[in-house]
PDB file of C-alpha atoms in Angstrom:
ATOM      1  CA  UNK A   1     143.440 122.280 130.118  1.00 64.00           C
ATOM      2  CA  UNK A   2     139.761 122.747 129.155  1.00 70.00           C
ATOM      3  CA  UNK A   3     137.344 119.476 129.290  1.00 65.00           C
ATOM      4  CA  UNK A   4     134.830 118.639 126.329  1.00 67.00           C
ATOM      5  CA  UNK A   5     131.620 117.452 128.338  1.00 61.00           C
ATOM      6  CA  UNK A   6     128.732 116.619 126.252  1.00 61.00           C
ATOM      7  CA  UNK A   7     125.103 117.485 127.140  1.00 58.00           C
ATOM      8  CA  UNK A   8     123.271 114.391 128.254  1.00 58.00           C
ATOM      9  CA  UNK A   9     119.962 114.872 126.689  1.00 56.00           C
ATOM     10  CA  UNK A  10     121.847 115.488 123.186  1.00 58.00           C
ATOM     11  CA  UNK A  11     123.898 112.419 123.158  1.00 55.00           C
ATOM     12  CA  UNK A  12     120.706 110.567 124.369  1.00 57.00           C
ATOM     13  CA  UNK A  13     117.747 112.167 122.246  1.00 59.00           C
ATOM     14  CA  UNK A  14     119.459 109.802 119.440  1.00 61.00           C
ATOM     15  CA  UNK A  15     119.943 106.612 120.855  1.00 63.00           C
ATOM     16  CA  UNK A  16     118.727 103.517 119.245  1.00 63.00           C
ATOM     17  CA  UNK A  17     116.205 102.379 121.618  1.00 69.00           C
ATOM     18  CA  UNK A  18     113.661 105.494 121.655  1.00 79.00           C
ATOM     19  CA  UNK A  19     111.227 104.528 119.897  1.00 85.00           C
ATOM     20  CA  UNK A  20     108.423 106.661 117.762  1.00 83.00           C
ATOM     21  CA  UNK A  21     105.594 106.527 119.514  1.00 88.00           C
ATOM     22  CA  UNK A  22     102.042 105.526 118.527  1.00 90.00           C
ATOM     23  CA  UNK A  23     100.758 109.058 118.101  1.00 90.00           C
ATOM     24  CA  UNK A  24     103.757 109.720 116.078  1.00 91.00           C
ATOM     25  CA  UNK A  25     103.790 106.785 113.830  1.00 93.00           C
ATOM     26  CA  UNK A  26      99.993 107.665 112.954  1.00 93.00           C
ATOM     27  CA  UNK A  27     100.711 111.355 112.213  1.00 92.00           C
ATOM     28  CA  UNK A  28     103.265 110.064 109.476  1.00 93.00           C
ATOM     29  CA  UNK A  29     100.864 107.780 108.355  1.00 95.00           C
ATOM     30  CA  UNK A  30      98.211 110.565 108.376  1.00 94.00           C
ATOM     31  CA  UNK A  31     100.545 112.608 106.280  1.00 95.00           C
ATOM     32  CA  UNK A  32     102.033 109.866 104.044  1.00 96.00           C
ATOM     33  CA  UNK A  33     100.318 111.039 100.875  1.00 96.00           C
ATOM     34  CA  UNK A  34     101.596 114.576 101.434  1.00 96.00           C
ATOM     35  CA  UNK A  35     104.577 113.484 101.616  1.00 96.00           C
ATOM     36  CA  UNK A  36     104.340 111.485  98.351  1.00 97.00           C
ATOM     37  CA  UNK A  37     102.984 113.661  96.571  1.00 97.00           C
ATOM     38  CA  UNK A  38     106.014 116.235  97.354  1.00 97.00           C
ATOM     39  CA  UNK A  39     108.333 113.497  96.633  1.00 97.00           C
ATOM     40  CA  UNK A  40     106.817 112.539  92.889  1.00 97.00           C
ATOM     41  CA  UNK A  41     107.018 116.843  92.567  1.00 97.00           C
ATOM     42  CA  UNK A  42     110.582 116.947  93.670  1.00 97.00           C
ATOM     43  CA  UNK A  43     111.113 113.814  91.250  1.00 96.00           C
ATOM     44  CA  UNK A  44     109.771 116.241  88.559  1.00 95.00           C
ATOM     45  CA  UNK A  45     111.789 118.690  89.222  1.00 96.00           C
ATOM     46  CA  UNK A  46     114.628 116.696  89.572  1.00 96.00           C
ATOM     47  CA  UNK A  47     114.357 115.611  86.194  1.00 93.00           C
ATOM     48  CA  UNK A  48     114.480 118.287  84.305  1.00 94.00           C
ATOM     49  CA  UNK A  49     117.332 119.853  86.105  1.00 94.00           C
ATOM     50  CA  UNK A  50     120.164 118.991  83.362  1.00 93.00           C
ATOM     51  CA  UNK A  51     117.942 119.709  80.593  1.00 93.00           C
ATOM     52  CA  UNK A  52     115.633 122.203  79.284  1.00 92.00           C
ATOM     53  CA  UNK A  53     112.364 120.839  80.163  1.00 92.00           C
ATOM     54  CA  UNK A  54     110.104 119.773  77.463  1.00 95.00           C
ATOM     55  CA  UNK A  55     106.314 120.458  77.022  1.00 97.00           C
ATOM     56  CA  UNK A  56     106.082 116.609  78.673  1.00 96.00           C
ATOM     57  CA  UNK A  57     108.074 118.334  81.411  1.00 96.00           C
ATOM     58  CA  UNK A  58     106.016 120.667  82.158  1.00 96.00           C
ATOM     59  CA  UNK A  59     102.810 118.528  81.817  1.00 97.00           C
ATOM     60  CA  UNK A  60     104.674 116.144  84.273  1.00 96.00           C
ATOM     61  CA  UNK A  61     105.578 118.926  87.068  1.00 97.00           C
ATOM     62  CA  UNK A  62     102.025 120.402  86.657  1.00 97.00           C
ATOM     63  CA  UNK A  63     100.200 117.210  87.657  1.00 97.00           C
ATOM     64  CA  UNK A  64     102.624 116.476  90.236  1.00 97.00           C
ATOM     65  CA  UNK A  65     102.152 120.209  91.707  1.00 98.00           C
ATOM     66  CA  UNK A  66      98.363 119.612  91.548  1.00 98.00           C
ATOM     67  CA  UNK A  67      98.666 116.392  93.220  1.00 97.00           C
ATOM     68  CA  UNK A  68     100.660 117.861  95.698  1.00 97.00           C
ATOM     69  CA  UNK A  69      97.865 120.945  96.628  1.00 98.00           C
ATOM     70  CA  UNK A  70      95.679 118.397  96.549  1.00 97.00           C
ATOM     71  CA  UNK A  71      97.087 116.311  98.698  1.00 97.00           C
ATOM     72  CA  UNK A  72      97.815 119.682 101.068  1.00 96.00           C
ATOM     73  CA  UNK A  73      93.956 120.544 101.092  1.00 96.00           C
ATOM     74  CA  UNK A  74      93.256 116.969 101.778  1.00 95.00           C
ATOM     75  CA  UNK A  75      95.288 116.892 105.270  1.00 94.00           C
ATOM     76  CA  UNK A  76      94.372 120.471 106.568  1.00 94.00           C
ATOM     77  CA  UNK A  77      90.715 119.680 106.252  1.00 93.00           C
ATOM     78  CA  UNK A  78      91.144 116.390 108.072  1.00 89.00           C
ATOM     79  CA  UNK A  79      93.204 117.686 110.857  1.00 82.00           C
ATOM     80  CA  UNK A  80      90.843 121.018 111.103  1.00 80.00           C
ATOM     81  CA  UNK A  81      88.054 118.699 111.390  1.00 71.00           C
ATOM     82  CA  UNK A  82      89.220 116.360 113.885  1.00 68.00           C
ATOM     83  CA  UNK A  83      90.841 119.119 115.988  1.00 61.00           C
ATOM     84  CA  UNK A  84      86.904 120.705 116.100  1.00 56.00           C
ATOM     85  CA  UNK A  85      85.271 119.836 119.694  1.00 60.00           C
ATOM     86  CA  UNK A  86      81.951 118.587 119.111  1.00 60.00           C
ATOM     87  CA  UNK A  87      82.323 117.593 115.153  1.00 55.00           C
ATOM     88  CA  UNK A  88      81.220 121.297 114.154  1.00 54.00           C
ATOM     89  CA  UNK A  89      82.564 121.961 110.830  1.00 52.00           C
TER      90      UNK A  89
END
């Protein structure tokens, strides 16, 4: 007869009372417009998946992917500047 044993830290790394912690919380708040910005994109997208997208459309999904680079540029120049020692740029 063989035993199932589970792994400690797997069953634990989930449990309800681990908490995010501050650093973590303000790194998704750091990236939160990233992260909306790929989600109006994907919405784009999205909609024109049962259909064959109109000039609208393809307005629509340009914006969003120009939002989204945007958005991209944004955050790497904000975490390559405060990663800098000193505040060099």
């Amino acid at each position: 007869m063989s035993h199932i044993v589970t792994v400690q830290d797997a069953v634990t790394a989930f449990a309800d009372w681990i908490e995010p912690t501050d650093a973590e919380l303000d790194a998704i708040e750091q990236e939160m417009p990233l992260i909306l910005a790929d989600v109006d994109l994907l919405d784009a997208h999205i909609i024109t998946l049962d259909r064959t997208p109109t000039e609208l459309d393809a307005r629509r999904i340009r914006r969003a992917r120009r939002r989204a680079l945007a958005a991209r540029v944004d955050l790497a120049n904000r975490t390559a500047g405060a990663s800098l020692p000193g505040g060099a740029a």
